Structures are given as structure tokens and as C-alpha cells.
Amino acid sequence: MLTLADVHAHYGKSHVLHGVSIDVAAGEVVGLLGRNGVGKSTTLKAIMGLVPASSGKILFEGRDLVDLPAHRLARLGIAYVPEDRRIFRLLTVLENLRTGLDRHGVTEERRQALLEKVYRHFPVLRERRGQQGGTLSGGEQQMLAIARAMMLEPKIILLDEPTEGLMPRMVSQIREIIQVLHADGVAILLVEQNVPLTLQVSNRVYIMEKGTVRHQAAASALRVDSAVIHQYLGV
Amino acid sequence: MTGRAGFWVSLTVAVALLAVAPLVLPEFWRRFLTEILIWGLLAMSSDILIGYTGMVSFGHSAFFGIGMYGTAAALLTVTPPNLWLGLLYGLAAAGVVAGFVAFFATRLRDIYFSITTLVFSQIFYVIIFTWTEVTGGENGLTFRQPAFWIPGVVEVRFTPVTLHWFVLGVVTVSYLLLRRITQSPFGTVLQSIRENEPRTRAIGYAVERYKIVAVMLSGIFAGLAGVLYAVQNKFAAPDFVFFLVSGEVVIFNVMGGMGTLVGPVAGAGFFFLLRELFSRYFTQYYLIPVGIIFTLMVIFMPQGLLGFARRRLH
Amino acid sequence: MPYEQILIQTVNGLVSGMILALVASGLTLIFGIMDVVNFAHGELFMLGAYVGTTTLVATGSFWAALLVASVLIGLLGAALQITTLRPLLGRDPLTTILATFGISLVLQNYALWQYGPVARKIQEPFTGHFRLFHLEYPYYRIVIALLSAAIIGALWLFMKYGTYGIWIRATTQDRVMAAAMGIPVPLVHTGVFAIGAAMAAASGVLFGPLVGVNHAMGVDLILRAFIVVVVGGMGNLGGSVLAAIFISLAESFASIWVSPAQAVIVSFVVLILTLLFRPTGLFVPTPK
């Protein structure tokens, strides 16, 4: 469904992606692992067009994403949850959700249903729905960022380090929601530092180093203490 | 021909052409050329800020106008009218005003700086416009043209041609001075401020101080242009202090090419030529087509005429 | 203390403050969402006043004039944004100042060409005065202030509720994530510019009867509007309204003692003080 073929990207003069090739099939959860700074987040940004791809192809359902205006991606079914969450701080929780909810062709009933679903999984959002996004705690903002993406009813969600800086209890919540999304048939491209979590929720993982993919495997074939994991992520 | 020799040759050729021109051109065009030089100097001074330091100033009309009024003050209060005194008063007045504006405005970045300089232009405009007893208010001041004199050597009235040469001389020297400054370490710091101010600050440069000096430098040369204008035209008027004049100067900068010093002079020439051309068909509404051309240039040719020419030559 | 004079000037200050607020709101909205300092805003105001006079002459209705001017100039604003500002997105903000400055020159001279240098008058929609002490104060002025307040209020409601209000606020805060959420950011930009233009045009029609309508009426206004926007906090709608009223009142009071031409200096002083001590805006609660 989503294919990156030999994608290169630059931040100004520095060459950050050196030919990344990745595939995500419909409904799959794919993990992207690697040390800090190898280009995992940049890969997601390249898909979203936040970092221009200097060469290579990025295809979604056969469609070339490279020259598409940024706001079309959501309509194609791609949702993005960035590393620093980036919720709309001055909008209320509900308004944040509405940025994804208020779409063309969505009936009022379906909207209510979507909202209810998200409130069920993240009860704290229901409580705080009238509060400004900026007043939420870090973990709550992460919930909101994911919930907001879910409002788009996407085919794939690009998740960038969702568990960073979160307490273990919230990490469990993240794990749960990924599994719920997977059960709903939503594909996920997950960038993470948390190896155990990634191996638990993913079907497949890619491991990146120095701006390119070095290794690919089914998640079930890897353990936290696998040699490969040690090689590319070991401390 | 490349490099330094090439530069000096082109400069000499240009100056020679400009010096010979008034001898062959009819009066109207002679005067036209002299005015281009004066406005060109004003635009050059503005380029120090816009092109090199990255600060858009709408305050140049203030420095220009005050230079004019300073000269007027000298020429009206001291008899016989003394050219050098006029120059001194004009530069001093412009320098003081520039220092004043620099003090307030350089604390601010970008758009706030621009708006503040605009406001200062208007403050001075209002003061000059309403303080009729001193500044002549709406009507401005008129005075006699001083003679060119070097004590003990020569004292001679200006003719249109010799005045042109005087202006050409001043502008050429100013250009060489400004060029020297922009190529000096000081100039390099200014450009670094334009490229990346936070990094320049992080490296350890006292950015505010550099900005203040840049504004004062710019203001003094703008004042010099005002002195020349006063000497040539024998009057000073508040219209020149109005912020729209600064806007026109910025147009010269953009049209000619920011950060090139010579570009703005070409820009001034280009603007005035366009004005002449369009006045034939649009009379006083020449700014409609000229404004459209300017806007299009901002969008499609932001490097200006000179930048465009440079690209073509490579 | 000339007591009645102070009261008259207070009312005058409030009236012109509301009109200034209407113009400044559009300006600050545009800046907040797309970092564009719209130098041509004064000319949109001026053209609004001219379209108003023409419509008034044609239809005899002040309200038609208000409506037609707002809609037409709103469309003009949209056209300008699409042709000249969209290509500049992402470039140095300096270029948008220059581009809008160029546009302002063109529009000013276009008006001069089309309508001539002589000022026109818009008839007040209703005459009649009421007594303010033993002075007659025209009803019309109060009505303009109320209308301006109503328009600003309508804008505030639009921004607070409704999908498009959310779109605008989201795009203002984080253009990138707004686009990621599927909000058509380029369209929102054009829409906001059009709204700002329409508001400026409406102010032009409202203000028309007070001063004459001529091609240079925007020049003076734009300076004041910039000052209001900076003092109020750039992008801050409420701040602009407060700043507009504050500055207008200060100028009105000042003109009791000095000429109106000199009273203008008050706003300059306020700006400079604000920039020195509270550069994020006088009425912004927490400096960022």
C-alpha cells in the first residue's frame, strides 16, 4: 500500500536519507528501529512532504506522493502523529479532534460514533474535552495526538516515537491503542526507540542505520537480545 | 577580463562616461542624470541595511530629508553661503538622527524594525510639517546655491556641468568607501547577521552594536545624498521626509539588486527611465505600470536587474 | 478642565477607535495566519470607500453600499492573494512587505486615475443629532461605532464556533499540522485575506461620511493600523481592538491641546514605548 523506493533526502546541505526502501501493506504494523539520528523520523517526514525527497519514489496505493500538496495526504488516508505531538495548544481537546472530524461526507452519526470510540479508549480526553490542549500533560497530549489522527479514519497512521517520555502505564495504553487500530485494519508505520514494545505490536520491522535500511525481518523472528538488535541498537 | 583589474577598468569607463555625458546631453537629460546619481547614492546607503545587514528600513527618507534641512540651515543662517558648512551641518544632522533612530530601532527584529523606522520617518515629517517657523512647514525652505571653494585656491560658482561633476565625484568616492567597508571584516559580519543572526550572536559578535553602526553609516550617506540634493535644487521640502519616499528607495534597491551597491544606482536609473517612458502615455499615473513591474520583479526577479545580469553572464 | 470637551473627545475617540479596530483586526488576522504584513490594507479600505460611494449613488442605499463594497473588495483581496502572495509563500517575509507595498502603489494610483484627485462625500445614512450636554452629537457616529463592534463581534463568533473558525485558528497556530489534518491551508489563507479585505472595505464605507473619500485616505490609516497591530500584539485580535480604542482615545484627548496633525505623535510615542518595554504587545497577558 505504501512504498518508498530508494528515497534520498537532504536537510539543507546534509544528506540525511541515503536511499530508503520500505513497504507497508494494508493492515500491517511495521516497525522502524534504529539509534538516534539514523533518519527514522526523517523518513516519516519525507512521506509527509515535510522534508523534500531529492530522489526516489514514494507511492501510496500506486499514487506518487512527492508533488502532492500537503493537505491532500489526509484525504488519501494518511495520518501523521509527529514526534513532538504538535497538538493545537490553543484549541480545546474537542476542537483538536474536530480538525480531523469535520470532514466532507461524514454524517453526524458517524462523527458521534468516532468521538465515542475515542473517548472510550481515552477517557481522560472526554473529561478534558473543554480544556485547552496546551494545559494537558505530556502523556495526555500524546493520547490527543493519536486520537486526532484517528478522527481522519485513515488507512495508515505514521507514528513517530509515541512512547517517548511516557510513564509505563501510558506506554501500555499506547500498546493497546496500536492493537485496537490493527484489529480495525489500520496500517501503522511505527518509529520507536522502545524495542520490546515494537517487537510486540509489529508484524515486521526494518532496522535503519546512517540514513538507510540495513535489515528487515518478521517481528516474530527477532528477540530483544537477538544479535541483529545488538548490532544496530546495542549500547 | 576578470577580478580586480576588471573592476577598476569598468569603474573608470563608467565614471568617464558619466563625466562626459553632461557635455553632450540636452539640459533635461543632464539634470536627469545628476538626479539619478543623487538618488543612487541614497539607494546605496539603503543597500547597506537591506542588502548587507538584512534590515528593511523605511527611515531613509528621514535621513535624506534631514540632510537637506541641515544644509538649508547652514546656507540660510551663515552668509555668504558656504558649501562645506552646508555639508557639515547636513551630515551632522543626519548622523544625529541616525543615531537616535538606531538606538531605538536596532533592538527590534525584522518587521518591528521596519515599522519603527517608518514611524520615525513620520515623526520627523510631522515635526517638520508643523514647525512652520523653523522649517517653513508645508512650503519648505529655499536658499541660494553655494559656490565651490577651496580656501586660497579657487572659488567658482557651479555651472550645471561642474555641479554634475561635483555630484559624480562625491558619489564615486562614496561608492568606493562603501565598497571598501562592505568588503572589510565589518562588512562580512553584517552579511553574516543577514544570513543567520542567532548564529552570529552565538559566535560572540555584539550584533546590536554592529546594527547601530550600520544604521548610522547608512544614515550619514543618506544625509549626504540629501546635502547634494539641496545644493543642486536649492530647496528643502517636507515631502522628501514622507515615508513613501523611503518606499521608493526600497524599490530602487529591489529593482537594481540588493547587496550589490551598484545595483541600487542602476535601479534608480531604471525606475526614473520607466517613469519618463510611462509618463508619456500614463501622465502622472506612471506608478500604475511601474508599480506592477516592481511587484512582478519582487516575485519573479528578486535578485534584481544586476543579479539577473550576473546570472546571464555566467 | 473643559469638561464637555473631554466628554465629546471621549466619544469621538471611541468612535474612531472602533473603526480603526475594524481595519486593524483584518490586518492582524492576516499577519497571524500567514506572516504577511499587508501594506496594501489601507488601499483596500480606500477602494471600499470608493465602491461604497459609487453603489450609494447608483442605489441610494447605504446598506447596499456597505454590502457591495465588502463583497467586491473581499474578492479583490482573494484575487491579489492568489496571484501575488501565494507564489511568495515560504520566501523571506521581507518579500511580502515589498510585494504588498508595490500593490499599494498600484491601487493608490489606480484610484487617482479612475476617480480623480477631488475628494468625494458619502452621505450619512441618517442625519439627526442628540444632545450631549448643550452640544449636538450626530447619531450617525454612534451607529458606526456600534456597527463596527457588531462586525468584529460577528468575526469573533465565527472564529470561536463553526468548522471554518477552527480551521482558521488551527492554521494560525500550526500550519503544517493543520495541513496534515487535511485542512486546505492555501484556501484558508485566501479566505482570511479576503475576510480582512472585506473588513477594511467595510471600514472605508463606514468612515466615508466622516472624512472625504480620496485616493490617499489609506496612507494615513495604514500607519495607524500598523501601530495598533504592533501595540496590540501581532496576531492578537482582542489586543488590536483594545489597542485601537486606547490609541484613538489618547489621540482624541491630545487634540484638545494640539492640532490633529500633531496629535498623531501620541500614537508614535505609544508604539515606541511598547516596543521598548512590552514588545510582544501592551495587552498581551504573558510575554512569550
Coordinates of N, CA and C in Angstrom, one line a residue, chain A residues 48 50 70-72 74-75 78-82 85-91 95-96 98-100 102 148-149 151-152, chain C residues 159-167 169-187 288:
Chain A
M48 N 5.5 12.6 4.5 CA 4.5 13.7 4.6 C 4.9 14.9 3.8
L50 N 7.3 16.9 4.5 CA 7.9 18.0 5.3 C 9.3 18.1 5.0
A70 N 0.4 19.3 0.7 CA 0.4 18.7 2.0 C -1.0 18.3 2.5
H71 N -2.0 19.1 2.2 CA -3.3 18.8 2.8 C -4.0 17.7 2.1
R72 N -3.5 17.2 1.0 CA -4.2 16.1 0.3 C -4.0 14.8 0.9
A74 N -4.1 13.7 3.9 CA -5.2 13.2 4.8 C -6.3 12.6 4.1
R75 N -6.7 13.2 3.0 CA -7.8 12.7 2.2 C -7.5 11.3 1.6
I78 N -3.8 9.1 4.8 CA -2.6 9.0 5.6 C -2.7 10.0 6.7
A79 N -2.5 9.5 8.0 CA -2.5 10.3 9.1 C -1.1 10.4 9.8
Y80 N -0.8 11.5 10.5 CA 0.6 11.6 11.0 C 0.5 12.1 12.4
V81 N 1.3 11.4 13.3 CA 1.4 11.8 14.7 C 2.9 12.1 14.9
P82 N 3.3 13.3 14.9 CA 4.7 13.7 14.9 C 5.4 13.5 16.3
R85 N 4.4 15.6 19.1 CA 2.9 15.6 19.2 C 2.3 16.8 18.4
R86 N 2.7 18.0 18.7 CA 2.1 19.1 18.0 C 0.6 19.2 17.9
I87 N 0.0 19.1 19.1 CA -1.4 19.3 19.1 C -1.6 20.8 19.1
F88 N -2.8 21.2 18.8 CA -3.1 22.7 18.7 C -3.3 23.2 20.1
R89 N -2.3 23.8 20.6 CA -2.3 24.2 22.1 C -3.4 25.1 22.5
L90 N -3.8 26.0 21.6 CA -4.8 27.0 22.0 C -6.2 26.5 21.6
L91 N -6.3 25.4 21.0 CA -7.7 24.8 20.7 C -8.0 23.9 21.9
E95 N -12.0 20.7 20.0 CA -11.6 21.4 18.8 C -10.5 20.7 18.1
N96 N -9.5 20.2 18.8 CA -8.4 19.5 18.2 C -9.0 18.2 17.5
R98 N -11.9 17.9 16.3 CA -12.7 18.4 15.2 C -11.9 18.7 14.0
T99 N -10.6 19.1 14.2 CA -9.9 19.4 13.0 C -9.8 18.2 12.1
G100 N -10.0 17.0 12.6 CA -10.0 15.8 11.8 C -11.4 15.3 11.6
D102 N -14.3 17.2 11.3 CA -15.1 18.0 10.5 C -14.7 17.8 9.0
R148 N -6.6 12.4 17.5 CA -6.9 13.3 16.5 C -6.6 12.7 15.1
A149 N -5.5 11.9 15.1 CA -5.2 11.1 13.8 C -6.3 10.1 13.5
M151 N -9.4 10.4 14.1 CA -10.6 11.1 13.5 C -10.6 11.1 12.0
L152 N -9.4 11.0 11.4 CA -9.4 11.0 9.9 C -9.8 9.7 9.3
Chain C
M159 N -15.0 32.8 14.5 CA -13.7 32.2 14.8 C -13.9 31.2 15.9
K160 N -14.8 31.5 16.8 CA -14.9 30.6 18.0 C -15.6 29.4 17.7
Y161 N -16.7 29.5 17.0 CA -17.6 28.3 16.7 C -17.5 28.0 15.3
G162 N -18.0 26.9 14.9 CA -18.0 26.6 13.4 C -16.7 26.1 13.0
T163 N -16.9 25.2 12.0 CA -15.7 24.5 11.4 C -14.7 25.4 10.9
Y164 N -15.1 26.4 10.1 CA -14.1 27.3 9.5 C -13.3 28.1 10.5
G165 N -14.0 28.4 11.6 CA -13.3 29.1 12.6 C -12.2 28.3 13.2
I166 N -12.5 27.0 13.3 CA -11.5 26.1 13.8 C -10.3 25.9 12.8
W167 N -10.7 25.8 11.6 CA -9.7 25.8 10.5 C -8.7 26.9 10.6
R169 N -8.2 29.0 13.1 CA -7.3 29.1 14.3 C -6.2 28.0 14.3
A170 N -6.6 26.8 13.8 CA -5.6 25.7 13.7 C -4.5 26.1 12.8
T171 N -4.8 26.7 11.6 CA -3.8 27.1 10.6 C -2.9 28.2 11.2
T172 N -3.5 29.1 11.9 CA -2.7 30.2 12.5 C -1.7 29.6 13.5
Q173 N -2.1 28.6 14.3 CA -1.2 28.1 15.3 C -0.1 27.2 14.7
D174 N -0.5 26.3 13.8 CA 0.5 25.3 13.2 C 0.0 24.9 11.8
R175 N 0.6 25.7 10.9 CA 0.2 25.5 9.5 C 0.5 24.1 9.0
V176 N 1.6 23.5 9.5 CA 2.0 22.2 9.0 C 1.0 21.1 9.5
M177 N 0.7 21.1 10.8 CA -0.2 20.1 11.3 C -1.6 20.3 10.8
A178 N -2.0 21.5 10.6 CA -3.3 21.8 10.0 C -3.4 21.1 8.7
A179 N -2.4 21.2 7.8 CA -2.4 20.6 6.5 C -2.4 19.1 6.7
A180 N -1.6 18.6 7.7 CA -1.6 17.2 7.9 C -2.9 16.6 8.3
M181 N -3.8 17.5 8.9 CA -5.1 17.1 9.3 C -6.1 17.3 8.1
G182 N -5.6 17.6 7.0 CA -6.4 17.7 5.8 C -7.1 19.1 5.6
I183 N -6.7 20.0 6.5 CA -7.3 21.4 6.3 C -6.6 22.0 5.1
P184 N -7.4 22.5 4.1 CA -6.8 23.1 2.9 C -6.2 24.4 3.2
V185 N -5.0 24.4 3.7 CA -4.3 25.6 4.1 C -4.3 26.7 3.1
P186 N -3.9 26.4 1.8 CA -3.9 27.6 0.8 C -5.2 28.3 0.7
L187 N -6.3 27.5 0.8 CA -7.6 28.1 0.7 C -8.0 28.9 2.0
K288 N 5.8 36.1 25.8 CA 6.3 34.7 25.4 C 7.8 34.7 25.6

